[in-house]
XYZ file of C-alpha atoms in Angstrom:
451
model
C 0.000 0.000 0.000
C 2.226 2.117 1.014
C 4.722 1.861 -1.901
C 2.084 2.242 -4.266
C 1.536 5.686 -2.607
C 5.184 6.438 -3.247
C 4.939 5.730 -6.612
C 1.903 7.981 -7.082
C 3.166 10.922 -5.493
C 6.451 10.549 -7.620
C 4.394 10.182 -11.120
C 1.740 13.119 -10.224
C 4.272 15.542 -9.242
C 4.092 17.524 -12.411
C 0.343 17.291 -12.445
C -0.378 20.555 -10.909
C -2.853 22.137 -13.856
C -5.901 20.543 -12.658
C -7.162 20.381 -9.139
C -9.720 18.003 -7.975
C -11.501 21.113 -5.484
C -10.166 24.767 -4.122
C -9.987 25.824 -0.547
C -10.148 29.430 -1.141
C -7.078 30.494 -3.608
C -5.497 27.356 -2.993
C -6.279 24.500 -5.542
C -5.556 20.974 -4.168
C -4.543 18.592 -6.515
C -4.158 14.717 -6.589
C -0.852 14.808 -5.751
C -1.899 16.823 -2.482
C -4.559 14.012 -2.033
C -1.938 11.384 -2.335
C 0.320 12.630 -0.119
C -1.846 13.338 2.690
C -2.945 9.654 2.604
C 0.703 8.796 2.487
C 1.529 10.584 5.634
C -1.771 9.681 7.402
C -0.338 6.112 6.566
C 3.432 6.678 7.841
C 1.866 7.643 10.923
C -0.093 4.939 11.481
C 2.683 2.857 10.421
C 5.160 4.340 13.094
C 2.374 4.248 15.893
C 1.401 0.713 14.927
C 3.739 -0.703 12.678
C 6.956 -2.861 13.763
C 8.815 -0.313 11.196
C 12.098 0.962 12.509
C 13.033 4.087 10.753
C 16.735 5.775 11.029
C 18.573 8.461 9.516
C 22.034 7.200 7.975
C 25.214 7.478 9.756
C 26.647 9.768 10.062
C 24.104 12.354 8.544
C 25.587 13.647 5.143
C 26.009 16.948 4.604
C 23.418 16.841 2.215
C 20.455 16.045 4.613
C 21.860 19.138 7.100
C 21.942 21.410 3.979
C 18.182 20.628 4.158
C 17.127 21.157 7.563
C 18.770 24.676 7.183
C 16.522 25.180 4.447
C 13.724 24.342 6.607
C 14.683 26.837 9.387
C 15.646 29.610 7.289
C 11.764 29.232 5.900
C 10.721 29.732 9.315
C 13.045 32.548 10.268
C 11.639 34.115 7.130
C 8.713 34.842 9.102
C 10.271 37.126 11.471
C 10.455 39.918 8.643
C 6.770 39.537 7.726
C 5.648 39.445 11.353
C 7.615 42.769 12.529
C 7.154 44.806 9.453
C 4.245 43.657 7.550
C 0.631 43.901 7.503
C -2.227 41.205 8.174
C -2.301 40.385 3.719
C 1.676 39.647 4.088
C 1.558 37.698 7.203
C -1.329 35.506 6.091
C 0.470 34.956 2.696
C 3.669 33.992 4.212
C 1.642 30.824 6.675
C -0.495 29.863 3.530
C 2.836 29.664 1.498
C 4.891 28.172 4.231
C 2.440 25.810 5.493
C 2.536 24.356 1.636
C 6.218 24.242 1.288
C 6.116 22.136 5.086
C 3.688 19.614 3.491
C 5.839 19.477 0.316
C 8.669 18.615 1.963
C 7.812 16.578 4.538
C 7.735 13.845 0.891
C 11.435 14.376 1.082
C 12.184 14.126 4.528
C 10.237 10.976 5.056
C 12.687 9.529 1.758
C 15.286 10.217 4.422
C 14.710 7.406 6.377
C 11.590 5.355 4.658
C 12.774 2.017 3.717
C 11.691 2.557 -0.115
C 13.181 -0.310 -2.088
C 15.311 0.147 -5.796
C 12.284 -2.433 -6.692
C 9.797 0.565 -6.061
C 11.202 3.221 -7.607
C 12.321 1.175 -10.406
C 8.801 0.578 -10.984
C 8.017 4.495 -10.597
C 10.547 5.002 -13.762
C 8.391 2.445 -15.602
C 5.245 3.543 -15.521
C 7.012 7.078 -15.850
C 7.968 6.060 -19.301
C 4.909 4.298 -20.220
C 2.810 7.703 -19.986
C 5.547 9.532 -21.393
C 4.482 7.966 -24.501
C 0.913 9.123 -24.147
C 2.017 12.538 -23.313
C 4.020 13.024 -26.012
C 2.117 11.825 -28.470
C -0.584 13.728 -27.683
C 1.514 16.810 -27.592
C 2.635 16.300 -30.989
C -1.017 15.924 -31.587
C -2.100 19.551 -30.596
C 0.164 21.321 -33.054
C -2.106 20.079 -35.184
C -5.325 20.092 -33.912
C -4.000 24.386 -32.858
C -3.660 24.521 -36.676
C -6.653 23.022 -37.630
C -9.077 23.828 -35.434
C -9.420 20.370 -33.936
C -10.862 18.610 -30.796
C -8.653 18.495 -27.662
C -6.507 21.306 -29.158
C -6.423 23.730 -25.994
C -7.316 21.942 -22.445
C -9.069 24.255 -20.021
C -7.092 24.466 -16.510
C -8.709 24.715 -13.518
C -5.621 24.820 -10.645
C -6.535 28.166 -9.419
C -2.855 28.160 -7.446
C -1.485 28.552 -11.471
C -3.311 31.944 -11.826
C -2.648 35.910 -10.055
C -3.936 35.824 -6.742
C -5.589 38.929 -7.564
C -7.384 37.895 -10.811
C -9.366 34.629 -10.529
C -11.548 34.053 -13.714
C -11.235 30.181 -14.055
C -13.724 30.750 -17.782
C -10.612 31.940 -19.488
C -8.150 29.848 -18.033
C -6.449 27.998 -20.692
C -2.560 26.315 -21.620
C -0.328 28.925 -22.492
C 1.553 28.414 -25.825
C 2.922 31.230 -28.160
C 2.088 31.456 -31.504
C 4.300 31.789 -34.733
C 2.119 31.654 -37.349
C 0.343 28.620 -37.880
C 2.450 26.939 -35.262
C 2.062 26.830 -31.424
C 4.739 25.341 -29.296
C 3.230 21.930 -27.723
C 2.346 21.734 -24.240
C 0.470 18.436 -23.973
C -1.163 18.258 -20.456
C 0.351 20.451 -19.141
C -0.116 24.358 -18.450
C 2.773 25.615 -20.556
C 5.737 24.243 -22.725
C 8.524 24.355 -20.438
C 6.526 22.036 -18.376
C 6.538 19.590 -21.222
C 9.958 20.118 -21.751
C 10.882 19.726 -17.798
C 9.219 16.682 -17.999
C 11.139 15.091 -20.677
C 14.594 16.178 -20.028
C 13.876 13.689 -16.730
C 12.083 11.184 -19.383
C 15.712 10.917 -21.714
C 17.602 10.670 -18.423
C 15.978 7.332 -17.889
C 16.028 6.279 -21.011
C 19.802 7.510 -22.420
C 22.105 6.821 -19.436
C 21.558 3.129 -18.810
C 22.114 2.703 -22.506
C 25.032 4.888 -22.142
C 26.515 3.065 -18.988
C 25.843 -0.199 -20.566
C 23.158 -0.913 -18.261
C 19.431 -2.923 -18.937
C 17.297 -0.807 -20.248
C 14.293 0.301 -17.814
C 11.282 -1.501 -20.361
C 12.647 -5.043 -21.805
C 10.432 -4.174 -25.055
C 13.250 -2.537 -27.639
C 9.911 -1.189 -29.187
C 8.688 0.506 -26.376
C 12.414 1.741 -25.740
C 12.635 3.250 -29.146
C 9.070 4.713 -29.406
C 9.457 6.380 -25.989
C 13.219 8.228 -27.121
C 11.573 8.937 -30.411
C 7.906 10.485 -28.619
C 10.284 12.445 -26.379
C 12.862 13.757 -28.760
C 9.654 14.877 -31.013
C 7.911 16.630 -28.457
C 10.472 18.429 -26.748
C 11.633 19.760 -29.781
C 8.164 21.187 -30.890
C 7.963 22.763 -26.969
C 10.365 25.745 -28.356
C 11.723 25.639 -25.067
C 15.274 26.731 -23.792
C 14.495 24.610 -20.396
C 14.835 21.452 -22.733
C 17.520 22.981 -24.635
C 19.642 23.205 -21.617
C 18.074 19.850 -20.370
C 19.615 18.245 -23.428
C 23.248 20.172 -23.310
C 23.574 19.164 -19.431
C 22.737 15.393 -19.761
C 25.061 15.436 -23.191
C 27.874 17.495 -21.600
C 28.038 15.279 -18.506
C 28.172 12.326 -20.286
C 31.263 13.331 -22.042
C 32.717 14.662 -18.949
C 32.208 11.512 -16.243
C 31.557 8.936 -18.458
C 34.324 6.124 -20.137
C 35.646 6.654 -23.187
C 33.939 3.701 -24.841
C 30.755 4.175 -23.511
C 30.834 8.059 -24.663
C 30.505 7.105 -28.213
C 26.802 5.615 -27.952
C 26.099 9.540 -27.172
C 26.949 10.502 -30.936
C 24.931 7.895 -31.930
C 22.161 9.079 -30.112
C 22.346 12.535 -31.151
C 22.514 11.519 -34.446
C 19.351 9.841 -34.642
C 17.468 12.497 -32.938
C 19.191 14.888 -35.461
C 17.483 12.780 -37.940
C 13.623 13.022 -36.583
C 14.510 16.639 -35.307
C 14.906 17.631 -39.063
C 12.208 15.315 -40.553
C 9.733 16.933 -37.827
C 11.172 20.591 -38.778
C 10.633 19.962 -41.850
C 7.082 18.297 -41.914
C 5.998 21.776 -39.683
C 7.854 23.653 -41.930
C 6.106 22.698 -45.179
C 2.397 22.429 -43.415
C 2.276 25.252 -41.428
C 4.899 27.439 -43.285
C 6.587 27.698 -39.971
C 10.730 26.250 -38.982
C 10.899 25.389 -35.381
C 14.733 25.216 -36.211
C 14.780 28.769 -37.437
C 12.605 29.881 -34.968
C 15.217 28.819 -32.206
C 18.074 30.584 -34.224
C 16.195 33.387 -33.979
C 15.425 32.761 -30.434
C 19.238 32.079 -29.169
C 20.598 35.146 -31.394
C 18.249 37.633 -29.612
C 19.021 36.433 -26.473
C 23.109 36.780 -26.884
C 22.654 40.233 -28.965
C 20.190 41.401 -26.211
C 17.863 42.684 -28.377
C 19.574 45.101 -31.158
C 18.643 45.879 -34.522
C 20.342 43.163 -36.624
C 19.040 40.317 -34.271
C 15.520 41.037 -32.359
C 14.091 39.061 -29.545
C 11.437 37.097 -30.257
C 7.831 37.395 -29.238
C 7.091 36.999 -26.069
C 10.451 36.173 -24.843
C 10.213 34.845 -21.562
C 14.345 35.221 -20.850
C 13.932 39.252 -20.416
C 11.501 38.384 -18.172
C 12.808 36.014 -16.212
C 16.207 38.664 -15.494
C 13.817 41.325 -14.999
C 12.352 38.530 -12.064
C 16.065 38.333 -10.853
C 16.341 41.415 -10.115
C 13.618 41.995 -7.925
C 14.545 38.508 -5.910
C 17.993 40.488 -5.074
C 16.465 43.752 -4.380
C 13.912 42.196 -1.881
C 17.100 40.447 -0.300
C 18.305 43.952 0.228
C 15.582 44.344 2.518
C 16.185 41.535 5.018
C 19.374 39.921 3.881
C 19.757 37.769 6.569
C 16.376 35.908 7.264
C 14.769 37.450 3.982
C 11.220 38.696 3.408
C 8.883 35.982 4.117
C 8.554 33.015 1.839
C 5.764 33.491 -0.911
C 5.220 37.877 -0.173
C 6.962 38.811 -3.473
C 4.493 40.713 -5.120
C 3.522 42.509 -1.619
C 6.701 44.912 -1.725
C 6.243 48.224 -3.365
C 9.252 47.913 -5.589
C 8.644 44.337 -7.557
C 5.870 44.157 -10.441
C 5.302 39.929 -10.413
C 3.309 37.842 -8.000
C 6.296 35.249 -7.965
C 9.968 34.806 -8.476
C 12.172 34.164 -10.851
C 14.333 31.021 -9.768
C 14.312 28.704 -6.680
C 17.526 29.683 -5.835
C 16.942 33.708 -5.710
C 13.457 32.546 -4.430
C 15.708 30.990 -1.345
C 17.598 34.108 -1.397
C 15.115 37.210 -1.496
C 12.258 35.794 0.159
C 14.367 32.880 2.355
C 17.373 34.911 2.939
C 21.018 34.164 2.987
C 19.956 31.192 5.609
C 17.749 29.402 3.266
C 20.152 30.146 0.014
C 23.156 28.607 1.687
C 21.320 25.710 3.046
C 19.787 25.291 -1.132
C 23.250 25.772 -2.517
C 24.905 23.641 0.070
C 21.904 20.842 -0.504
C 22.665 21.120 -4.255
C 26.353 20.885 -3.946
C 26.675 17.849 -1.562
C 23.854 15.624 -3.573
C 25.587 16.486 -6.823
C 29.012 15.383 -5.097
C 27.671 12.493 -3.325
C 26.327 10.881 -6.221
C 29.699 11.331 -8.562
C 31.231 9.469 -5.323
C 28.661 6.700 -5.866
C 28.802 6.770 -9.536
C 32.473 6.159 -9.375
C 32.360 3.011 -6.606
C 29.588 1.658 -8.399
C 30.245 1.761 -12.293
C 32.765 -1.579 -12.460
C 29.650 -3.547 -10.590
C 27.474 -5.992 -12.298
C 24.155 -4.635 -13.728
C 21.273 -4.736 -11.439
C 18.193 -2.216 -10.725
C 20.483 -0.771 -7.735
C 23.365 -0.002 -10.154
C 21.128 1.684 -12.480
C 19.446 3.814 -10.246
C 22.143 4.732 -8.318
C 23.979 6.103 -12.220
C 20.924 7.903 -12.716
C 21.190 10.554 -9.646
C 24.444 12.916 -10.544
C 22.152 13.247 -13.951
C 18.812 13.916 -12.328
C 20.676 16.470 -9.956
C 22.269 18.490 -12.897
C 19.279 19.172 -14.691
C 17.842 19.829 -11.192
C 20.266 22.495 -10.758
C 20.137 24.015 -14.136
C 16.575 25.048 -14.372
C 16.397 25.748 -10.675
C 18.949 28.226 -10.706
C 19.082 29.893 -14.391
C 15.423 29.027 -15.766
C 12.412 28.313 -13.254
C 11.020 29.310 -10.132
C 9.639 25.665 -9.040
C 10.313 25.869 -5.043
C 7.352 25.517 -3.927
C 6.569 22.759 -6.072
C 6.031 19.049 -6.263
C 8.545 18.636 -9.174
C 11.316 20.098 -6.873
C 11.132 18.574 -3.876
C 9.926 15.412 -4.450
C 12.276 14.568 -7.158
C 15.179 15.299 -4.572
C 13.181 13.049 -2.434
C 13.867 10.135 -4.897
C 17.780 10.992 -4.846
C 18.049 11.261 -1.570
C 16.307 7.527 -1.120
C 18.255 6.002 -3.683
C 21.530 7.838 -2.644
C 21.214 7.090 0.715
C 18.486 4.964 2.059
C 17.005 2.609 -0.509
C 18.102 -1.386 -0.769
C 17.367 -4.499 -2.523
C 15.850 -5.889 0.737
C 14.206 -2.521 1.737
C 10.458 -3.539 3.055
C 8.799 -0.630 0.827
């Protein structure tokens, strides 16, 4: 029971578009649900149970990193409590009191016997729907072009929307167009989404190839059609999350990987070359519209900044997202120390957004330098703990332990690449309880494990 719950939580975290009801501006979603009954069930299990639970020894850096998190989110409070009004001090509980349930999903990974067995089976199914997904995000260009069924799904997570401005009637997926083409978003509320969701989907898939490992579905068919669905779909998501996605899991491969085992990475890219232009070209000649040239275009504004020869695109979200930057650091001005209260951005005079920019300047501005160092340190010691593991582990024999444990260092980079240059997720699912897997399987999870 209990690892099905596990393996729930971890395949709904990026389901946060629709919510099953609201309690005022919050929208609770099934993986809320879920994890409530999960810790309803731990506790019962630790009242009841014969269940001994333990933190490793000693504790790794890692796991103190995130307790300082945790009490720099608190001390957060002080700034809201001394110096703002009733609007900011009720925002900063609602906001807290989410992150607390949030990560209490990691912390229990901590020490919860989860067994490889379990999460292997997570990864699975995890690639199973990715084929769904993906498919029917290749569908919706399409159907956007055409005018078909199923083209835009209506959202009804009232957490995605302003605080200020809920009208749930015109709540649909974001997706820019370019003329007869709109970047693909699937199920999900936006394209980087998709793309986020991928870049985790071709980690499972392209490192145990690349390590020489067994492949997480025996059917070669299933293996193929899932690299193919993904490599489609994140392509058509226009998004510079998956770009970087892509470059980090490629980049690290050549850097920590053997020799021999670095070449099956040129084979890969080759083939996704191949369906990359075939798809380009397909959109290209139906809805007189190159994703490739749109992406030139893209990257070129971005490194001119803007000028004459070489402007940004549309709706460029990368001015934004400096513009969000820069408000994170001035609000750290204000309370550098224990910050401004986790989730009162938009209720200081000089910032224009309701959220910001990145996790990590998230941590910083509204956490403080408590909760940044604590982030970076968590970040730093995960990343290093799981090139230790990589390296003691790579000459063993293949086995769902050995493949999980390769998985981690990759799973961490991306992690730390669209948490600190591209998203704010930190007060998310897909944060915090994707750490919660690495932890497990870095520190806690066996072949014997109970769960």
């Amino acid at each position: 029971m209990i690892a099905i719950l596990f393996i729930l939580v971890f395949l709904t975290q990026h389901i946060d578009m629709y919510q099953v009801f609201a309690i005022g501006s919050f929208g609770v979603i099934p993986n809320t649900i879920i994890c409530g009954i999960l810790y309803i069930s731990f506790v019962f299990v630790l009242i009841f149970g014969n269940m001994k639970f333990s933190l490793p020894r000693p504790v790794p850096y890692s796991m103190k990193c995130f307790f300082i998190v945790l009490i720099g989110i608190l001390l957060s409070g002080l700034y809201p409590l001394f110096w703002g009004n009733s609007l900011v001090i009720v925002q900063y509980f609602k906001t807290s009191l989410h992150f607390y349930f949030l990560v209490f999903f990691t912390f229990l990974c901590f020490f919860y016997p989860i067994s490889f067995k379990t999460w292997n089976t997570a990864i699975k199914i995890w690639l199973v729907i990715s084929i769904f997904v993906n498919i029917f995000g290749i569908y919706q260009i399409v159907a956007r072009a055409f005018d078909l069924p199923f083209a835009w799904l209506k959202l009804n997570n009232v957490s995605l929307m302003s605080r200020d401005t809920l009208q749930l009637d015109s709540f649909k997926q974001l997706s820019l167009q370019f003329q007869n083409f709109f970047r693909a978003t699937s199920f999900f509320s936006e394209p980087s989404y998709l793309a986020i969701f991928n870049g985790f989907t071709l980690i499972f898939l392209v490192v145990p190839y690349v390590q020489s490992r067994s492949a997480f579905l025996r059917s070669k068919f299933l293996t193929r059609l899932t690299f193919i669905s993904s490599i489609t779909a994140m392509f058509l998501t226009f998004s510079l999350t998956g770009l970087l996605a892509v470059l980090i899991i490629i980049l690290l491969i050549i850097l920590i990987e053997r020799r021999e085992y670095i070449k099956k990475i040129f084979g890969l890219i080759l083939i996704a070359m191949c369906f990359i232009v075939v798809t380009d070209s397909i959109v290209s000649s139906k809805l007189d519209t190159s994703v490739l040239s749109l992406f030139e275009e893209r990257i070129s504004g971005i490194i001119s900044g803007g000028t004459k020869r070489h402007k940004q695109i549309s709706g460029e979200s990368f001015t934004t997202r400096v513009n969000l930057a820069n408000e994170s650091f001035k609000l750290w001005k204000k309370s550098p120390l224990f910050g401004v209260g986790l989730g009162t951005h938009q209720y200081h005079h000089d910032t224009e957004n309701t959220f910001g920019g990145y996790s990590a300047l998230v941590a910083l501005g509204e956490g403080g330098v408590i909760s940044f160092i604590g982030f970076c340190g968590m970040f730093f010691f995960l990343f290093y703990d799981s090139y230790k593991l990589k390296k003691r582990t790579e000459n063993l024999e293949d086995n769902i332990g050995v493949r999980l444990q390769g998985l981690i260092i990759y799973i961490m980079a991306v992690l730390f690449g669209i948490n600190f240059f591209t998203t704010n997720s930190f007060v998310t699912p897909a944060l915090w309880h994707t750490l919660g897997l690495c932890f497990s399987i870095l520190y806690i999870s066996r072949p014997s494990s109970s769960v």
